[in-house]
PDB file of C-alpha atoms in Angstrom:
ATOM      1  CA  GLN A 806       6.962  -3.967 -11.786  1.00 63.00           C
ATOM      2  CA  ALA A 807       7.001  -0.223 -12.360  1.00 66.00           C
ATOM      3  CA  GLU A 808       4.067   0.868 -14.403  1.00 66.00           C
ATOM      4  CA  ASN A 809       6.366   2.753 -16.830  1.00 71.00           C
ATOM      5  CA  GLY A 810       7.608  -0.540 -18.251  1.00 81.00           C
ATOM      6  CA  MET A 811      10.171  -2.060 -15.891  1.00 82.00           C
ATOM      7  CA  LEU A 812       9.966  -5.576 -14.490  1.00 82.00           C
ATOM      8  CA  GLY A 813      12.606  -6.226 -11.904  1.00 82.00           C
ATOM      9  CA  VAL A 814      12.787  -2.980  -9.953  1.00 83.00           C
ATOM     10  CA  GLY A 815      15.571  -2.763  -7.393  1.00 85.00           C
ATOM     11  CA  GLY A 816      16.106  -0.402  -4.501  1.00 86.00           C
ATOM     12  CA  PHE A 817      17.036   3.203  -4.447  1.00 89.00           C
ATOM     13  CA  PRO A 818      20.441   4.081  -5.943  1.00 90.00           C
ATOM     14  CA  ASN A 819      23.379   5.514  -4.087  1.00 91.00           C
ATOM     15  CA  LYS A 820      23.854   9.225  -4.385  1.00 92.00           C
ATOM     16  CA  GLY A 821      25.734   9.902  -7.700  1.00 92.00           C
ATOM     17  CA  ASP A 822      24.594   6.596  -9.218  1.00 91.00           C
ATOM     18  CA  GLU A 823      21.098   7.785 -10.117  1.00 90.00           C
ATOM     19  CA  ASP A 824      19.790   7.066 -13.666  1.00 89.00           C
ATOM     20  CA  CYS A 825      16.994   9.430 -14.482  1.00 85.00           C
ATOM     21  CA  ASP A 826      15.560   6.857 -16.960  1.00 84.00           C
ATOM     22  CA  LEU A 827      15.013   4.307 -14.263  1.00 85.00           C
ATOM     23  CA  VAL A 828      12.174   5.521 -12.129  1.00 83.00           C
ATOM     24  CA  ASN A 829       9.374   4.004 -10.175  1.00 78.00           C
ATOM     25  CA  ALA A 830       5.611   5.108 -10.241  1.00 72.00           C
ATOM     26  CA  GLY A 831       6.402   7.766  -7.717  1.00 72.00           C
ATOM     27  CA  LYS A 832       9.001   9.348 -10.166  1.00 76.00           C
ATOM     28  CA  GLN A 833      11.816   8.216  -7.736  1.00 84.00           C
ATOM     29  CA  THR A 834      15.031   6.856  -9.265  1.00 88.00           C
ATOM     30  CA  VAL A 835      15.527   3.192  -8.761  1.00 89.00           C
ATOM     31  CA  THR A 836      17.994   0.459  -9.707  1.00 91.00           C
ATOM     32  CA  GLU A 837      17.566  -2.678 -11.701  1.00 88.00           C
ATOM     33  CA  VAL A 838      18.063  -6.213 -10.429  1.00 89.00           C
ATOM     34  CA  PRO A 839      19.563  -9.150 -12.419  1.00 92.00           C
ATOM     35  CA  GLY A 840      17.046 -10.273 -15.043  1.00 92.00           C
ATOM     36  CA  THR A 841      15.322  -6.865 -15.307  1.00 89.00           C
ATOM     37  CA  SER A 842      13.299  -6.464 -18.465  1.00 89.00           C
ATOM     38  CA  PHE A 843      12.025  -3.305 -20.081  1.00 88.00           C
ATOM     39  CA  PHE A 844       8.880  -2.747 -22.177  1.00 86.00           C
ATOM     40  CA  SER A 845       6.577   0.044 -23.210  1.00 84.00           C
ATOM     41  CA  ALA A 846       4.112   1.602 -20.811  1.00 78.00           C
ATOM     42  CA  ASP A 847       1.274   0.351 -22.900  1.00 81.00           C
ATOM     43  CA  GLN A 848       2.402  -3.267 -22.328  1.00 84.00           C
ATOM     44  CA  SER A 849       2.764  -2.510 -18.633  1.00 79.00           C
ATOM     45  CA  PHE A 850      -0.871  -1.366 -18.451  1.00 78.00           C
ATOM     46  CA  ALA A 851      -1.949  -4.305 -20.470  1.00 81.00           C
ATOM     47  CA  MET A 852      -0.530  -6.577 -17.728  1.00 79.00           C
ATOM     48  CA  ILE A 853      -2.281  -4.568 -15.087  1.00 76.00           C
ATOM     49  CA  ARG A 854      -5.611  -4.133 -16.883  1.00 78.00           C
ATOM     50  CA  GLY A 855      -5.507  -7.667 -18.142  1.00 77.00           C
ATOM     51  CA  SER A 856      -5.417  -8.996 -14.520  1.00 75.00           C
ATOM     52  CA  HIS A 857      -1.964 -10.551 -14.879  1.00 72.00           C
ATOM     53  CA  CYS A 858      -0.748  -9.227 -11.558  1.00 78.00           C
ATOM     54  CA  ASP A 859      -1.589 -11.408  -8.601  1.00 82.00           C
ATOM     55  CA  VAL A 860      -0.674  -8.980  -5.840  1.00 86.00           C
ATOM     56  CA  THR A 861      -0.390  -5.238  -5.704  1.00 83.00           C
ATOM     57  CA  ILE A 862       1.506  -3.494  -3.038  1.00 87.00           C
ATOM     58  CA  LEU A 863       0.861   0.282  -2.648  1.00 88.00           C
ATOM     59  CA  GLY A 864       1.329   3.079  -0.236  1.00 88.00           C
ATOM     60  CA  SER A 865      -1.712   5.063   0.832  1.00 92.00           C
ATOM     61  CA  MET A 866      -2.529   8.290   2.650  1.00 93.00           C
ATOM     62  CA  GLN A 867      -5.646   6.741   4.162  1.00 96.00           C
ATOM     63  CA  VAL A 868      -7.394   3.356   4.378  1.00 97.00           C
ATOM     64  CA  ALA A 869     -10.948   2.842   5.646  1.00 98.00           C
ATOM     65  CA  ALA A 870     -11.886  -0.098   7.785  1.00 98.00           C
ATOM     66  CA  CYS A 871     -14.069  -1.404   4.916  1.00 97.00           C
ATOM     67  CA  GLY A 872     -11.012  -1.524   2.480  1.00 96.00           C
ATOM     68  CA  ASP A 873     -11.513   1.838   0.711  1.00 96.00           C
ATOM     69  CA  MET A 874      -8.188   3.643   0.062  1.00 95.00           C
ATOM     70  CA  SER A 875      -7.133   7.149  -0.832  1.00 93.00           C
ATOM     71  CA  ASN A 876      -3.617   7.409  -2.161  1.00 88.00           C
ATOM     72  CA  TYR A 877      -3.358  10.019  -4.864  1.00 80.00           C
ATOM     73  CA  LEU A 878      -4.834  13.455  -3.955  1.00 71.00           C
ATOM     74  CA  ILE A 879      -4.889  15.866  -1.086  1.00 70.00           C
ATOM     75  CA  PRO A 880      -7.303  18.733  -2.159  1.00 68.00           C
ATOM     76  CA  GLY A 881      -5.445  21.994  -2.591  1.00 69.00           C
ATOM     77  CA  LYS A 882      -1.917  20.303  -2.778  1.00 71.00           C
ATOM     78  CA  LEU A 883       0.228  19.785  -5.778  1.00 61.00           C
ATOM     79  CA  VAL A 884       0.114  16.188  -7.165  1.00 63.00           C
ATOM     80  CA  LYS A 885       2.728  14.450  -9.320  1.00 61.00           C
ATOM     81  CA  GLY A 886      -0.143  12.599 -11.038  1.00 61.00           C
ATOM     82  CA  MET A 887      -2.577   9.838 -10.313  1.00 62.00           C
ATOM     83  CA  GLY A 888      -0.331   7.202 -11.869  1.00 65.00           C
ATOM     84  CA  GLY A 889      -1.612   3.687 -12.255  1.00 74.00           C
ATOM     85  CA  ALA A 890      -3.018   3.184  -8.748  1.00 79.00           C
ATOM     86  CA  MET A 891      -6.614   3.196  -9.901  1.00 75.00           C
ATOM     87  CA  ASP A 892      -5.769   0.698 -12.610  1.00 77.00           C
ATOM     88  CA  LEU A 893      -3.952  -1.546 -10.139  1.00 78.00           C
ATOM     89  CA  VAL A 894      -6.610  -1.529  -7.450  1.00 79.00           C
ATOM     90  CA  ALA A 895      -9.359  -2.248 -10.056  1.00 78.00           C
ATOM     91  CA  SER A 896      -7.365  -5.118 -11.631  1.00 80.00           C
ATOM     92  CA  GLY A 897      -8.650  -7.796  -9.323  1.00 79.00           C
ATOM     93  CA  SER A 898      -5.277  -8.481  -7.721  1.00 82.00           C
ATOM     94  CA  LYS A 899      -4.923  -8.777  -3.991  1.00 91.00           C
ATOM     95  CA  VAL A 900      -4.172  -5.228  -2.742  1.00 92.00           C
ATOM     96  CA  ILE A 901      -1.803  -4.789   0.182  1.00 95.00           C
ATOM     97  CA  VAL A 902      -1.275  -1.225   1.588  1.00 96.00           C
ATOM     98  CA  THR A 903       1.976  -0.469   3.305  1.00 95.00           C
ATOM     99  CA  MET A 904       2.100   2.864   5.004  1.00 95.00           C
ATOM    100  CA  GLU A 905       2.941   4.677   8.257  1.00 96.00           C
ATOM    101  CA  HIS A 906       0.286   4.218  10.946  1.00 97.00           C
ATOM    102  CA  CYS A 907      -0.074   8.030  11.487  1.00 97.00           C
ATOM    103  CA  ASP A 908       0.488  11.089   9.342  1.00 94.00           C
ATOM    104  CA  LYS A 909       3.227  13.726  10.049  1.00 93.00           C
ATOM    105  CA  LYS A 910       0.815  15.464  12.565  1.00 95.00           C
ATOM    106  CA  GLY A 911       0.197  12.255  14.426  1.00 96.00           C
ATOM    107  CA  ASN A 912      -3.336  11.685  13.029  1.00 97.00           C
ATOM    108  CA  PRO A 913      -4.400   8.128  12.253  1.00 98.00           C
ATOM    109  CA  LYS A 914      -4.266   6.988   8.614  1.00 98.00           C
ATOM    110  CA  ILE A 915      -6.522   3.945   9.346  1.00 98.00           C
ATOM    111  CA  LEU A 916      -9.967   5.334   9.645  1.00 98.00           C
ATOM    112  CA  THR A 917     -13.698   4.426   9.831  1.00 98.00           C
ATOM    113  CA  SER A 918     -14.039   6.106   6.405  1.00 97.00           C
ATOM    114  CA  CYS A 919     -11.555   7.975   4.082  1.00 96.00           C
ATOM    115  CA  THR A 920     -11.853  11.750   4.093  1.00 95.00           C
ATOM    116  CA  LEU A 921      -9.715  12.182   0.934  1.00 92.00           C
ATOM    117  CA  PRO A 922     -10.849  11.288  -2.574  1.00 90.00           C
ATOM    118  CA  LEU A 923     -10.995   7.616  -3.072  1.00 91.00           C
ATOM    119  CA  THR A 924      -8.543   5.605  -5.289  1.00 90.00           C
ATOM    120  CA  GLY A 925     -10.559   2.476  -4.820  1.00 91.00           C
ATOM    121  CA  TRP A 926     -13.756   1.169  -3.110  1.00 94.00           C
ATOM    122  CA  ARG A 927     -13.402  -1.902  -0.875  1.00 96.00           C
ATOM    123  CA  VAL A 928     -10.124  -3.022  -2.557  1.00 95.00           C
ATOM    124  CA  VAL A 929      -7.633  -3.363   0.290  1.00 96.00           C
ATOM    125  CA  SER A 930      -7.194  -6.844   1.758  1.00 96.00           C
ATOM    126  CA  LYS A 931      -4.310  -6.225   4.113  1.00 97.00           C
ATOM    127  CA  ILE A 932      -2.677  -3.153   5.790  1.00 98.00           C
ATOM    128  CA  ILE A 933       0.894  -3.312   7.012  1.00 97.00           C
ATOM    129  CA  THR A 934       2.287  -0.411   9.139  1.00 97.00           C
ATOM    130  CA  GLU A 935       5.352  -0.044  11.324  1.00 96.00           C
ATOM    131  CA  LYS A 936       3.029  -0.785  14.274  1.00 97.00           C
ATOM    132  CA  ALA A 937       0.700  -3.552  13.097  1.00 97.00           C
ATOM    133  CA  VAL A 938      -0.742  -5.802  10.489  1.00 97.00           C
ATOM    134  CA  PHE A 939      -4.480  -5.856   9.748  1.00 98.00           C
ATOM    135  CA  GLU A 940      -6.561  -8.137   7.626  1.00 98.00           C
ATOM    136  CA  VAL A 941      -9.551  -6.398   5.954  1.00 98.00           C
ATOM    137  CA  LEU A 942     -12.569  -8.556   6.117  1.00 97.00           C
ATOM    138  CA  PRO A 943     -14.390  -9.358   2.884  1.00 94.00           C
ATOM    139  CA  HIS A 944     -17.398  -7.188   1.824  1.00 92.00           C
ATOM    140  CA  GLY A 945     -16.333  -4.238   3.938  1.00 90.00           C
ATOM    141  CA  ASN A 946     -16.929  -5.997   7.288  1.00 95.00           C
ATOM    142  CA  GLY A 947     -14.018  -4.369   9.155  1.00 97.00           C
ATOM    143  CA  LEU A 948     -10.498  -4.996  10.284  1.00 98.00           C
ATOM    144  CA  VAL A 949      -8.838  -7.795  12.196  1.00 98.00           C
ATOM    145  CA  LEU A 950      -5.481  -7.016  13.976  1.00 98.00           C
ATOM    146  CA  THR A 951      -3.246 -10.044  13.253  1.00 98.00           C
ATOM    147  CA  GLU A 952       0.265  -8.837  14.271  1.00 97.00           C
ATOM    148  CA  VAL A 953       1.717  -6.196  16.569  1.00 97.00           C
ATOM    149  CA  ALA A 954       5.176  -4.698  16.399  1.00 95.00           C
ATOM    150  CA  GLU A 955       7.734  -4.956  19.139  1.00 92.00           C
ATOM    151  CA  GLY A 956       6.999  -2.297  21.735  1.00 94.00           C
ATOM    152  CA  GLU A 957       3.421  -2.005  20.874  1.00 96.00           C
ATOM    153  CA  SER A 958       0.256  -3.527  22.443  1.00 97.00           C
ATOM    154  CA  VAL A 959      -3.385  -3.953  21.389  1.00 97.00           C
ATOM    155  CA  GLU A 960      -4.144  -0.892  23.550  1.00 97.00           C
ATOM    156  CA  SER A 961      -1.524   1.275  21.947  1.00 97.00           C
ATOM    157  CA  ILE A 962      -2.703   0.263  18.486  1.00 98.00           C
ATOM    158  CA  ARG A 963      -6.266   1.073  19.444  1.00 98.00           C
ATOM    159  CA  ALA A 964      -5.148   4.474  20.639  1.00 97.00           C
ATOM    160  CA  CYS A 965      -3.421   5.384  17.297  1.00 98.00           C
ATOM    161  CA  THR A 966      -6.037   3.797  14.934  1.00 98.00           C
ATOM    162  CA  GLY A 967      -9.093   5.799  13.765  1.00 98.00           C
ATOM    163  CA  ALA A 968     -11.248   2.750  13.264  1.00 98.00           C
ATOM    164  CA  ASP A 969     -12.572  -0.091  15.509  1.00 97.00           C
ATOM    165  CA  PHE A 970     -11.098  -3.492  14.919  1.00 98.00           C
ATOM    166  CA  GLN A 971     -11.275  -7.084  16.028  1.00 98.00           C
ATOM    167  CA  VAL A 972      -8.260  -8.892  17.461  1.00 98.00           C
ATOM    168  CA  ALA A 973      -7.440 -12.236  15.896  1.00 98.00           C
ATOM    169  CA  ASP A 974      -7.393 -15.168  18.442  1.00 97.00           C
ATOM    170  CA  ASP A 975      -3.814 -15.877  17.151  1.00 97.00           C
ATOM    171  CA  CYS A 976      -2.667 -12.269  17.041  1.00 97.00           C
ATOM    172  CA  GLY A 977       1.032 -12.154  17.843  1.00 94.00           C
ATOM    173  CA  PRO A 978       4.223 -10.342  17.318  1.00 94.00           C
ATOM    174  CA  MET A 979       4.901  -8.842  13.986  1.00 92.00           C
ATOM    175  CA  LYS A 980       7.072 -10.995  11.785  1.00 84.00           C
ATOM    176  CA  LEU A 981       8.709 -10.067   8.481  1.00 70.00           C
ATOM    177  CA  SER A 982       8.261 -12.975   6.091  1.00 55.00           C
ATOM    178  CA  PRO A 983       6.723 -13.562   2.661  1.00 51.00           C
ATOM    179  CA  LYS A 984       3.647 -14.993   4.535  1.00 55.00           C
ATOM    180  CA  THR A 985       3.001 -11.540   5.864  1.00 52.00           C
ATOM    181  CA  LEU A 986       2.529 -10.342   2.270  1.00 52.00           C
ATOM    182  CA  MET A 987       0.217 -13.200   1.361  1.00 50.00           C
TER     183      MET A 987
END
């Protein structure tokens, strides 16, 4: 679902096939999948604010070990807009963050506490990066490493993560499956 009123968002279009009327929340052109439906933005936000979304998957610039997230503003930088992220994380849905483990300068994006303005307080339940998968414990009680990407180890994950974490007894190789998202 794209907050601007599109249910059934596909991938990015091939160059030359872009339709400027089909965009995601980040203002990027997208495609539609079979069965896509369109509706007004007010209906989209009614779905979100009415708690009709079970799972929210968002990117983020930072996530804290307690589940706080910052995904809309870097002070002093131009922003496209806050979008619906605050509505989504406040909706009561399960919030999963997918992001790169480190920023462009190599700094960790998983931190003890966020340094950027918060989008949501203790809202994230899972973090998925290219290096690892973490569960965020309830009530801000920290992180548990559950999966590690090929070529990574618990030690290499500790070295590039800006927060302490526990390691699950059944921590294993990262697997791509619908279970990863739930």
